[in-house]
CSV table of C-alpha atoms in Angstrom, one decimal:
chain,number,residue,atom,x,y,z
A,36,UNK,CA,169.9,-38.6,-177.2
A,37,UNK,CA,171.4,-36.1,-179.2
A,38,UNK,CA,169.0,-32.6,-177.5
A,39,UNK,CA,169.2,-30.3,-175.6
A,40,UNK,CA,168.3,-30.1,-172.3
A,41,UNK,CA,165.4,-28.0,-170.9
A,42,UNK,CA,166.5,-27.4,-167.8
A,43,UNK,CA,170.1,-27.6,-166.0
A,44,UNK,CA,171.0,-28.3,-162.5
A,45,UNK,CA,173.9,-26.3,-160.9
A,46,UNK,CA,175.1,-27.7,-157.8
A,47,UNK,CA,174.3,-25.8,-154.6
A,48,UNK,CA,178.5,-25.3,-153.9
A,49,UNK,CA,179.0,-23.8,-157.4
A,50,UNK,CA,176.1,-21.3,-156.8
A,51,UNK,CA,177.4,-20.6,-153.2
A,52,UNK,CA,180.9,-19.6,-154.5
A,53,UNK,CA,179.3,-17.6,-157.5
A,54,UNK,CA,177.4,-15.2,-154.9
A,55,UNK,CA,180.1,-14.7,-152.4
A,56,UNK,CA,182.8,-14.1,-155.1
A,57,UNK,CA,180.2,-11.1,-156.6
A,58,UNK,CA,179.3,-10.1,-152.9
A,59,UNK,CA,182.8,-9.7,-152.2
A,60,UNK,CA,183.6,-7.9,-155.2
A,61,UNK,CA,180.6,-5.6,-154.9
A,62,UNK,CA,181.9,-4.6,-151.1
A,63,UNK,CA,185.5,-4.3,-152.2
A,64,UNK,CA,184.9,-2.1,-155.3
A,65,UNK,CA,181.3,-2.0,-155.2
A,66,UNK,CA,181.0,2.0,-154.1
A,67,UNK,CA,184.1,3.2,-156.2
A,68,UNK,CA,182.7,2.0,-159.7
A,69,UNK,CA,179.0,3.3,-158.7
A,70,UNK,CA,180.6,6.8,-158.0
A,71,UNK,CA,182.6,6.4,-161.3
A,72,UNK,CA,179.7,4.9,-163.3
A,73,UNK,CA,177.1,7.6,-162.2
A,74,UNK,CA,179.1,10.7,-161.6
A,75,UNK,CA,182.6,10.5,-162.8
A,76,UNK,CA,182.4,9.6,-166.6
A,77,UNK,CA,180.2,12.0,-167.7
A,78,UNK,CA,177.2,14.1,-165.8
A,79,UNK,CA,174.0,12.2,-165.3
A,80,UNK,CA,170.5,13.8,-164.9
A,81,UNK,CA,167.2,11.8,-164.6
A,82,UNK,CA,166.2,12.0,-168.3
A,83,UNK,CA,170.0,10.6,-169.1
A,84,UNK,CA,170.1,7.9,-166.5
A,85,UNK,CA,166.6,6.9,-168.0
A,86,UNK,CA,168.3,7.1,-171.4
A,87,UNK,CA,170.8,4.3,-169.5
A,88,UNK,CA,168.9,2.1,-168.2
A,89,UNK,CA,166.2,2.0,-171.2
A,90,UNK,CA,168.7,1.4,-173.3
A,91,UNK,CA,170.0,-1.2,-171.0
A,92,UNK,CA,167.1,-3.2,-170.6
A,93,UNK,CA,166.1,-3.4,-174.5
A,94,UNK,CA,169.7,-4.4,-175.6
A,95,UNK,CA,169.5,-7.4,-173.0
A,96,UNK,CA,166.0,-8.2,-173.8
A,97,UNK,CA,166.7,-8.6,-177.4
A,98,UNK,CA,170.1,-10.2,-176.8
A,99,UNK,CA,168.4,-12.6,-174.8
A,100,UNK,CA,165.7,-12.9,-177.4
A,101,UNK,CA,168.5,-13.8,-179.8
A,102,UNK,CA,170.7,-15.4,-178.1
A,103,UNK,CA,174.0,-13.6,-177.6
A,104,UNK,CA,175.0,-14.1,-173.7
A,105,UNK,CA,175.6,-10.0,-172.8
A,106,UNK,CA,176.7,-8.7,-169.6
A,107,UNK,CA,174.2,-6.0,-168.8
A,108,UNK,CA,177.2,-4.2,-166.5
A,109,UNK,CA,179.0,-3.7,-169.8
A,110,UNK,CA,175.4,-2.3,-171.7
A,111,UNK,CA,175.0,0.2,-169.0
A,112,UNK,CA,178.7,1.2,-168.8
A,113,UNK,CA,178.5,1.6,-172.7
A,114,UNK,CA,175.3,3.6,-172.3
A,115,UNK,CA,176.8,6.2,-170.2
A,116,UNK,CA,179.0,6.4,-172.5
A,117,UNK,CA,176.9,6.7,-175.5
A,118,UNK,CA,174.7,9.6,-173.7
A,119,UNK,CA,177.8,11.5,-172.6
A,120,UNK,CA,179.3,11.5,-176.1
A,121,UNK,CA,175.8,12.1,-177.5
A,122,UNK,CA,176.1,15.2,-175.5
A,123,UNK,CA,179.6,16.1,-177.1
A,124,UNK,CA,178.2,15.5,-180.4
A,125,UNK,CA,175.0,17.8,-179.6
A,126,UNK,CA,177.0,20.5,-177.8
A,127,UNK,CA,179.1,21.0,-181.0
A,128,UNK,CA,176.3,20.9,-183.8
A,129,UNK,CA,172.8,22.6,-181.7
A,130,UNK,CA,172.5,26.6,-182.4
A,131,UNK,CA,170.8,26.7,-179.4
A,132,UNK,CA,172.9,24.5,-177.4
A,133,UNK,CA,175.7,26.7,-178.0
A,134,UNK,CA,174.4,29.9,-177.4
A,135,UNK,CA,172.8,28.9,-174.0
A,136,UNK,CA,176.6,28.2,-173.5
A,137,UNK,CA,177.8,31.7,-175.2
A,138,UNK,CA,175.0,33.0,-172.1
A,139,UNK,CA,176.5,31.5,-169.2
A,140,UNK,CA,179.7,32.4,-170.2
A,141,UNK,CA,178.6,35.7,-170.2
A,142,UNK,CA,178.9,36.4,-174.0
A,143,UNK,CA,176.2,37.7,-176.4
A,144,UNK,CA,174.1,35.0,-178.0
A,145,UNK,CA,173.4,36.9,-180.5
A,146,UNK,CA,176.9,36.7,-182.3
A,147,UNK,CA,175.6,37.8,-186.3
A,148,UNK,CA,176.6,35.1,-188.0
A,149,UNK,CA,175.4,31.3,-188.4
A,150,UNK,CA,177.2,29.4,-186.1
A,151,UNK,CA,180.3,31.6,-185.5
A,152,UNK,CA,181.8,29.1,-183.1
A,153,UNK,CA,184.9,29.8,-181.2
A,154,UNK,CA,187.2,26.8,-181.6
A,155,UNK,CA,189.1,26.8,-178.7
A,156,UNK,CA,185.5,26.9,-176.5
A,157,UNK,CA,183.9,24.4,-178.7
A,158,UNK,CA,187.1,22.0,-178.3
A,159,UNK,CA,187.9,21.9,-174.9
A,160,UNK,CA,183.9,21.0,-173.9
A,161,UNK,CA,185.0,17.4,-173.2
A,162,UNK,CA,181.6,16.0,-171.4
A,163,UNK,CA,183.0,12.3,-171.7
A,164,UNK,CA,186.3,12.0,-169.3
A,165,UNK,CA,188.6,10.8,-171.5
A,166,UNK,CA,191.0,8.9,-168.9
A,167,UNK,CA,188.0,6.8,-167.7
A,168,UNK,CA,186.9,5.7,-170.9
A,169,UNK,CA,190.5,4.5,-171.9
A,170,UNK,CA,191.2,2.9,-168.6
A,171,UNK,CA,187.3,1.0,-168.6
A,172,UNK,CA,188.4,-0.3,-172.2
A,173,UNK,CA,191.8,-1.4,-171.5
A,174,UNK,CA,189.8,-3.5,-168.5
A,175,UNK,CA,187.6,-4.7,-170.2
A,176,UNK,CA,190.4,-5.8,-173.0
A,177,UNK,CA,192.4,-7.7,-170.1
A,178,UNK,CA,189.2,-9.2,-168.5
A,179,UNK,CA,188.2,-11.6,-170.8
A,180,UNK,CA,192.2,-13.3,-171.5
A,181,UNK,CA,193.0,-12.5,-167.8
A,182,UNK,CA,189.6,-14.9,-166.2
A,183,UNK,CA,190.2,-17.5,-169.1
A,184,UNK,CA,194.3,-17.8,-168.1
A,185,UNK,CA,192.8,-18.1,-164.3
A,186,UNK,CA,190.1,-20.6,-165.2
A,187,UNK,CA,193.1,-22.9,-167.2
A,188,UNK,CA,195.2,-22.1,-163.9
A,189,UNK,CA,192.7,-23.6,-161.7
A,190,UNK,CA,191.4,-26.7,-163.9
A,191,UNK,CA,195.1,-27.4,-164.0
A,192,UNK,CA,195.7,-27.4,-160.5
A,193,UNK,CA,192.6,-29.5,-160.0
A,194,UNK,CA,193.3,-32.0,-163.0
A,195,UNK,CA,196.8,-32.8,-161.4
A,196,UNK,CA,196.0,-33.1,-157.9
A,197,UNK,CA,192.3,-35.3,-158.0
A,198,UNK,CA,193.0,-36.9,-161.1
C-alpha cells in the first residue's frame, strides 16, 4: 500500500494503437523529416552524424539514469543543430578554417595580417538553415499544448458518452 509498482501492464489495444498511430506517421512524413534531419538543416559527414548520435545516446542514457522522460527524436534534432552551429561558430573564429575558405574561393591565404576577415564573407556563411530551425521550434512549441488540448478533447468525448 502506498509503493510503487515494479512493473506495469499496458493493455494489448493501447499498445496496438500506439504502433500504428507512429507507423502511420513514419509513412506519411517519415521520408520528408529524414531528408530534412540529415541533409537539409545543416551538412552532415560521418564524423558529424557520429557527433549526433553520440551525443544522442549519452543525453538519453543519463536522462534515463536520472529520471527526466526525454524524447530522443528531439536530442538528435537538437544535435544537428548543435554540430551545424558548432560549425558556424568554428568557421568564424579558426585561422585555418578560414583560409582553406579564402583558397577555394580563389583568394590568397596568405592575407598579411591576423585574421583580416572580410565581413560580408564571414556573415553570409550560414551553415545552420535558418528557416528550418525556426519552423522545428515553433513545432515543437505547438506540440506539447496542441496533443494535451486533443487528449482533453478525446477523454471528454469518452467521459460523456460511456459514463
Amino acid at each position: 500500500r502506498g509503493g510503487v509498482s515494479g512493473s506495469v501492464g499496458i493493455p494489448l489495444w493501447e499498445l496496438v494503437i500506439g504502433g500504428l498511430g507512429i507507423s502511420l506517421g513514419l509513412l506519411l512524413y517519415g521520408p520528408k523529416l529524414v531528408r530534412l534531419v540529415g541533409a537539409e538543416i545543416t551538412k552532415l559527414n560521418p564524423m558529424r552524424a557520429y557527433c549526433v548520435s553520440s551525443s544522442t545516446a549519452l543525453t538519453v542514457i543519463v536522462a534515463s539514469w536520472v529520471g527526466l522522460p526525454v524524447s530522443s527524436t528531439h536530442i538528435a534534432v537538437g544535435a544537428v543543430f548543435g554540430v551545424g552551429f558548432f560549425r558556424e561558430w568554428y568557421t568564424r573564429h579558426s585561422r585555418r578554417r578560414y583560409e582553406y575558405m579564402r583558397v577555394r574561393a580563389g583568394k590568397d591565404p596568405d592575407v598579411g595580417q591576423e585574421h583580416e576577415h572580410d565581413e560580408n564573407e564571414v556573415k553570409r556563411r550560414f551553415l545552420v538553415r535558418r528557416s528550418h530551425f525556426l519552423s522545428i521550434i515553433a513545432a515543437w512549441m505547438i506540440t506539447l499544448p496542441a496533443s494535451a488540448a486533443l487528449a482533453a478533447l478525446v477523454a471528454t468525448v469518452i467521459f460523456a458518452l460511456f459514463v
